[in-house]
CSV table of C-alpha atoms and ligand atoms in Angstrom, one decimal:
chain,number,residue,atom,x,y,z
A,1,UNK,CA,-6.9,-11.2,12.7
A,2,UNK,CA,-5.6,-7.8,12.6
A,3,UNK,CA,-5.3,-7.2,9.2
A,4,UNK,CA,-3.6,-3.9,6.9
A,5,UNK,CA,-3.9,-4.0,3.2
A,6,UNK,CA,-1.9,-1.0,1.5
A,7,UNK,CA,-3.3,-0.7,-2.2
A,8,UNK,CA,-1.3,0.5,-4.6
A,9,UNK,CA,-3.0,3.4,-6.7
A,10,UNK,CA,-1.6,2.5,-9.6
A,11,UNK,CA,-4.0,-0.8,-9.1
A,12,UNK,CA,-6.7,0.9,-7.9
A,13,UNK,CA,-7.1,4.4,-9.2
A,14,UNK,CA,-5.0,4.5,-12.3
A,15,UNK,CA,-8.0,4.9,-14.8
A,16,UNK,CA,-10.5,6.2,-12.0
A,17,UNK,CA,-12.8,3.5,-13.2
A,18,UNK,CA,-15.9,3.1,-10.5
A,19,UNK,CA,-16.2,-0.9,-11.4
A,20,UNK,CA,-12.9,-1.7,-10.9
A,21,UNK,CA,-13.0,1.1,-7.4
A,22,UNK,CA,-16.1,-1.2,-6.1
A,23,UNK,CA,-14.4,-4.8,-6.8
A,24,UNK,CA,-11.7,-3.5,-4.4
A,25,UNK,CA,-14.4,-2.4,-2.1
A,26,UNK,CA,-16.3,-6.1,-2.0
A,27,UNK,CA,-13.0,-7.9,-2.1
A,28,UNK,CA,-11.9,-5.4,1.6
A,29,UNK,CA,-15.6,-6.0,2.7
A,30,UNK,CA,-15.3,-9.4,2.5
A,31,UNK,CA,-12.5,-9.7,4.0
A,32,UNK,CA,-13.9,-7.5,7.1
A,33,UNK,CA,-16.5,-10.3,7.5
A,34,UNK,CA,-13.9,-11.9,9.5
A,35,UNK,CA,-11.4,-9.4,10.4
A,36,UNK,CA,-10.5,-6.2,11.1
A,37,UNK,CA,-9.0,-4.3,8.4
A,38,UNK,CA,-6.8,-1.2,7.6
A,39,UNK,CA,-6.3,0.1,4.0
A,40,UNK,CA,-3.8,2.5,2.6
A,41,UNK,CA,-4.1,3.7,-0.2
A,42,UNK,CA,-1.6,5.0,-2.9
A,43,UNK,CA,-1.8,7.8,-5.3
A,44,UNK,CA,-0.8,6.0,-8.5
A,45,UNK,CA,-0.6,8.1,-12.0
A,46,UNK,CA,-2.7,10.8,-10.9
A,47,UNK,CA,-0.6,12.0,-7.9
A,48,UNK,CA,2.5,11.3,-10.5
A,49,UNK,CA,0.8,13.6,-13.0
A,50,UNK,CA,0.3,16.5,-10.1
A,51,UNK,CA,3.6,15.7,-9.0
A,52,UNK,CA,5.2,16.3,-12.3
A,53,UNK,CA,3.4,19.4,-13.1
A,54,UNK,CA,4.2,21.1,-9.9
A,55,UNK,CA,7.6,20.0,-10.0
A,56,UNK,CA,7.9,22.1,-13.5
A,57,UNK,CA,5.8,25.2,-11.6
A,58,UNK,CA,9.2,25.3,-9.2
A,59,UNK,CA,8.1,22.9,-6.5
A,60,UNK,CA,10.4,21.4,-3.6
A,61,UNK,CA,10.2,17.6,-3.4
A,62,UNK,CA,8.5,18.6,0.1
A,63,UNK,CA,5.6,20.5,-1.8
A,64,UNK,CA,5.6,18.0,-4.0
A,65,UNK,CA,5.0,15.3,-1.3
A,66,UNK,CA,2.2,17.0,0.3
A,67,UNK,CA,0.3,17.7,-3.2
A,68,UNK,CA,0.9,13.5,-3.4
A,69,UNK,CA,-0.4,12.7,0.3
A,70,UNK,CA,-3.6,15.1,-1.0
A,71,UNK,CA,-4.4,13.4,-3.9
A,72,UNK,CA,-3.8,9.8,-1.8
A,73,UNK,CA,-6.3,11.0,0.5
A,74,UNK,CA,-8.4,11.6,-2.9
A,75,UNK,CA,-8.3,8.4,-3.4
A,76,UNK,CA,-8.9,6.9,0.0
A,77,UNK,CA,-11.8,8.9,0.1
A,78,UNK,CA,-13.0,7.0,-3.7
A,79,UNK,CA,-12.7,3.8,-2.3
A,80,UNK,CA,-14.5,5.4,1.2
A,81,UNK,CA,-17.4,5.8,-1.0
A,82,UNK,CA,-17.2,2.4,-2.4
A,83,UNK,CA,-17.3,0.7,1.0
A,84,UNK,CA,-20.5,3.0,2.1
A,85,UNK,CA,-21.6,2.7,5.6
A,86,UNK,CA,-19.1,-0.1,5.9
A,87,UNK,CA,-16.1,2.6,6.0
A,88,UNK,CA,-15.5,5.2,8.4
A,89,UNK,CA,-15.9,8.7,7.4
A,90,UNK,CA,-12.6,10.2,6.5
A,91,UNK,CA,-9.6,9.1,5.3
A,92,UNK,CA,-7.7,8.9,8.9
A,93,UNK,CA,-5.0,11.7,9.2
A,94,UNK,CA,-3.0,9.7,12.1
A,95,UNK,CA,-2.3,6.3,13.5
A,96,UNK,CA,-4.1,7.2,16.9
A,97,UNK,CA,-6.8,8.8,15.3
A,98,UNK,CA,-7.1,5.5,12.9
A,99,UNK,CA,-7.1,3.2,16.0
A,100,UNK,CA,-10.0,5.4,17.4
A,101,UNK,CA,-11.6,5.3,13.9
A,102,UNK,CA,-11.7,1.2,14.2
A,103,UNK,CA,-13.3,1.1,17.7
A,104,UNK,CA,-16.4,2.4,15.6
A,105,UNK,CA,-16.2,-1.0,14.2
A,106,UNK,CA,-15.8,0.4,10.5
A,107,UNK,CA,-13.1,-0.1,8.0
A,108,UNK,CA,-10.4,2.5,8.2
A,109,UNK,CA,-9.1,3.6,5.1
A,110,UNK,CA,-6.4,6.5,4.8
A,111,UNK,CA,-3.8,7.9,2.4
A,112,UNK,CA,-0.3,9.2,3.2
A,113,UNK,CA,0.9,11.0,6.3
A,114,UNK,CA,4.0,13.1,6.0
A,115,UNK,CA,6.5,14.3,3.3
A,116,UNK,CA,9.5,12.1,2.4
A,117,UNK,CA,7.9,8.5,2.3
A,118,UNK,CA,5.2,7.2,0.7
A,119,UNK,CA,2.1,4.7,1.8
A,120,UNK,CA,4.4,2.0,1.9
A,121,UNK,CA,5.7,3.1,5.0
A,122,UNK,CA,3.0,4.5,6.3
A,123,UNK,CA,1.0,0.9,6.1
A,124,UNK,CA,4.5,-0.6,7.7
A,125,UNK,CA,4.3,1.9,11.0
A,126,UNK,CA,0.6,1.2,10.9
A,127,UNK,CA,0.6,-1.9,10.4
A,128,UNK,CA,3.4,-1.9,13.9
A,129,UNK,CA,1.0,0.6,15.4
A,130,UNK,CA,-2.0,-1.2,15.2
A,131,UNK,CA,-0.4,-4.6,15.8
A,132,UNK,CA,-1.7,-6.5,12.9
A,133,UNK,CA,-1.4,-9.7,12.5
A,134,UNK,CA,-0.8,-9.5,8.4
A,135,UNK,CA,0.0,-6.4,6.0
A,136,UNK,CA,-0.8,-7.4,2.5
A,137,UNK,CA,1.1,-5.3,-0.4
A,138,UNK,CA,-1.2,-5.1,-3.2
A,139,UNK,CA,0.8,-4.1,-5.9
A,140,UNK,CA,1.5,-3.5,-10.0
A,141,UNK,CA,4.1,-6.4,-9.6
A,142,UNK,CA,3.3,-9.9,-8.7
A,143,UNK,CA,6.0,-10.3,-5.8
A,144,UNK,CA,9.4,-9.4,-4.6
A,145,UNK,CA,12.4,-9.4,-7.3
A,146,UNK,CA,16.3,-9.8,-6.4
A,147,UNK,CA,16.3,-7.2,-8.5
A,148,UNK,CA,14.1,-4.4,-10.7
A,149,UNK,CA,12.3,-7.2,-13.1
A,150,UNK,CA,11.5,-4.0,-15.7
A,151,UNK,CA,15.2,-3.2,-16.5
A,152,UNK,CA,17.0,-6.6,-15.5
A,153,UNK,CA,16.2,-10.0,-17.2
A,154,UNK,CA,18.4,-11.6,-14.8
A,155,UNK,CA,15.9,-10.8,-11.8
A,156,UNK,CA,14.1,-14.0,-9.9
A,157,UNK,CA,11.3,-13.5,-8.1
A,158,UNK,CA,11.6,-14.5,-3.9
A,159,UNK,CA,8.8,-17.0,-3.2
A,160,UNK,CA,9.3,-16.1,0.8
A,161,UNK,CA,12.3,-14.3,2.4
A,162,UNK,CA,13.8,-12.8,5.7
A,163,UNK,CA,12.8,-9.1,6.5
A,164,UNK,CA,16.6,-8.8,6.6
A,165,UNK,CA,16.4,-10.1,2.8
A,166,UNK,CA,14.2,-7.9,1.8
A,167,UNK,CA,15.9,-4.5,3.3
A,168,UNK,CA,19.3,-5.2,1.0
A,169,UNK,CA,17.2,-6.2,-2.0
A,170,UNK,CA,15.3,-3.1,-1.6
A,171,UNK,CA,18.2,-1.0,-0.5
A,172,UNK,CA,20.1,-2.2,-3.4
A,173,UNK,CA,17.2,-1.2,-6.5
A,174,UNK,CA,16.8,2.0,-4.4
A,175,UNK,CA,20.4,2.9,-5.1
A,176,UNK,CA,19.9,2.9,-9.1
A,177,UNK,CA,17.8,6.0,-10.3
A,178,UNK,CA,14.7,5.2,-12.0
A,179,UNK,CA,14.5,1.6,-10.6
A,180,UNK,CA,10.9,1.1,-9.5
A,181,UNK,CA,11.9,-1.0,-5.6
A,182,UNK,CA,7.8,-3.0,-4.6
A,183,UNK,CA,8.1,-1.9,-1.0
A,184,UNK,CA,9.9,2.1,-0.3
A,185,UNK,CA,13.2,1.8,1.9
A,186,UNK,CA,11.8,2.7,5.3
A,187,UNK,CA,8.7,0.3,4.7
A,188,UNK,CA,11.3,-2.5,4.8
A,189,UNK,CA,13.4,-1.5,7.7
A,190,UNK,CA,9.6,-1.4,9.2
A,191,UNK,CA,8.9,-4.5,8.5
A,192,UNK,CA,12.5,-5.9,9.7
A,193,UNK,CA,12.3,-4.2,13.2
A,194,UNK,CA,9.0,-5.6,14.2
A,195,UNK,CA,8.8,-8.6,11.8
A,196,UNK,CA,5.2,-8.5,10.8
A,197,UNK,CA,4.5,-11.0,8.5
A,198,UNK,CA,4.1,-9.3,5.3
A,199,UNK,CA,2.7,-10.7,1.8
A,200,UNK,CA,3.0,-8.6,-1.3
A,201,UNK,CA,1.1,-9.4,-4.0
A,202,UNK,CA,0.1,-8.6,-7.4
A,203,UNK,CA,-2.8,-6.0,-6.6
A,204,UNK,CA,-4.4,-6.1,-10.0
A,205,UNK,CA,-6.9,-8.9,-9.0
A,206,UNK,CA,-8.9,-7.6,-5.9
A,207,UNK,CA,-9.7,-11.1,-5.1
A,208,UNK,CA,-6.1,-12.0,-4.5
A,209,UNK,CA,-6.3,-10.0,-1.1
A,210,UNK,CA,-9.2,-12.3,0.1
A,211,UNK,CA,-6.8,-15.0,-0.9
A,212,UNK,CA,-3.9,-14.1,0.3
A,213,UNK,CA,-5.6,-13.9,3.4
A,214,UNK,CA,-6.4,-16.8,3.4
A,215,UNK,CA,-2.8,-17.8,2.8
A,216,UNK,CA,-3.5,-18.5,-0.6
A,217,UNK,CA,-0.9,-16.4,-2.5
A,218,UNK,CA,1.6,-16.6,-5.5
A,219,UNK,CA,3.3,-13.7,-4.2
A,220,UNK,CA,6.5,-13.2,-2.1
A,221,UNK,CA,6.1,-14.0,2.1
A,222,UNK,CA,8.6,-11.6,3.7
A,223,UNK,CA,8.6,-13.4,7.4
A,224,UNK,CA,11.4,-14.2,9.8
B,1,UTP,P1,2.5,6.6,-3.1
B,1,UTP,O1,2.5,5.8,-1.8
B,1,UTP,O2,1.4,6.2,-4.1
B,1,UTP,O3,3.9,6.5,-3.8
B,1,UTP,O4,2.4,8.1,-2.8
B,1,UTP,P2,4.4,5.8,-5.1
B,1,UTP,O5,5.8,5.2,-4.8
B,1,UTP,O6,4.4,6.8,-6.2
B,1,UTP,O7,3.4,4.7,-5.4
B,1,UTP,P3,3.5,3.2,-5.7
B,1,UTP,O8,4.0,2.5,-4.4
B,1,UTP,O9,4.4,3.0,-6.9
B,1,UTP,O10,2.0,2.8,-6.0
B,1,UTP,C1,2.4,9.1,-3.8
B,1,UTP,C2,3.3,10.2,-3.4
B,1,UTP,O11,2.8,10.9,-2.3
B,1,UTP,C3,3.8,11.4,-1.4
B,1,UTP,C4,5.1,11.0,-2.1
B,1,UTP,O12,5.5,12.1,-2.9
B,1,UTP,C5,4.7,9.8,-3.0
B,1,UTP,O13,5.5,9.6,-4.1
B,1,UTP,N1,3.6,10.8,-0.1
B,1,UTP,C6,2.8,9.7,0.1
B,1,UTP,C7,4.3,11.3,1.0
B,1,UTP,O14,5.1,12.3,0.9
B,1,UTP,N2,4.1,10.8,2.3
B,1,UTP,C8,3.3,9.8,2.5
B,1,UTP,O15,3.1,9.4,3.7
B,1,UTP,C9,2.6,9.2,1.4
């Protein structure tokens, strides 16, 4: 299988800690035993901290992407080091030039792309690009909620659900400021127009992606 696994960097980065950086590496190596395999990576706290401090400094919320899609790259380029040999190079800067990265036979890891998104949607359109098989949302939350789980009590998690489900549940938390939504806005429309099966999943085990996989999940499967 085609496979893209976005990582969140609030899973993988957050404390910068090189044991927990490698168990994500051995868990995407693993995985690239048998497949071939994508992986975005997020920025998690420390693009939110650079973010934050530039916004103060008088930063649009353009600037204030890019500074995010360079620390993302950051990161891509951590887990790059992880993987060793086993990775391509450089964090890939385009969807053609991430295709041409995989004929090397290497894992392809990158960060973000372009202001106004964020990784989510860039593993969607890569995901459509490439023509995986599978994207795998390894995340801070263990699945899909009808609504935010942090600030609503009320909120039941989706075992599986439509693409079509997914965009108004996402559309709806996006409309409330502050509400943290598992997959951005564009992701899901994505996902709904070329109906890739999707699994999100709670990122903070690395061996769940080699599970879920595997079709071994306790996640949400967004699937038509
Ligand atoms: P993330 O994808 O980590 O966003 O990109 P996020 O929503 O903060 O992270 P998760 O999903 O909760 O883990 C970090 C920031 O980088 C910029 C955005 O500002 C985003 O918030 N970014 C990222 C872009 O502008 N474009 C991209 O393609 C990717």
């Amino acid at each position: 299988m085609i496979i893209a696994v976005s990582i969140g960097g609030s899973v993988l980065t957050s404390d910068l800690d090189p044991e927990r950086i490698q168990k994500y590496a051995d868990s995407i190596e693993q995985l690239a035993k048998d497949h071939t395999v994508y992986v975005i990576v997020g920025g998690g706290r420390v693009a939110r901290e650079y973010i934050e401090t530039a916004r103060v400094l008088g930063a649009n919320h353009a600037e204030c992407d890019v500074i995010g899609i360079d620390i993302t790259r950051i990161n891509a380029r951590l887990l790059i080091s992880a993987l060793g040999s086993r990775a391509y190079i450089e964090p890939a800067t385009s969807y053609p030039e991430a295709v041409k990265a995989a004929l090397t036979g290497q894992i392809v890891v990158m960060g973000g792309l372009i202001p106004g998104q964020t990784t989510d949607a860039v593993s969607a359109v890569l995901a459509e690009y490439v023509g995986a098989d599978l994207l795998i949302n390894a995340t801070s939350v263990d699945g899909v909620y009808s609504a935010d789980p942090n600030t609503n009590k009320d909120a039941t998690k989706f075992d599986t659900m439509t693409p079509t489900q997914l965009v108004d549940v996402v559309m709806k938390i996006d409309m409330v400021a502050g509400s943290n939504s598992p997959l951005d806005p564009l992701a899901a429309k994505i996902i709904q127009r070329c109906g890739i099966k999707t699994i999100v999943i709670d990122g903070r085990e690395p061996n769940n992606i080699i599970e879920a996989a595997a079709g071994r999940h306790s996640g949400t499967l967004i699937s038509s």
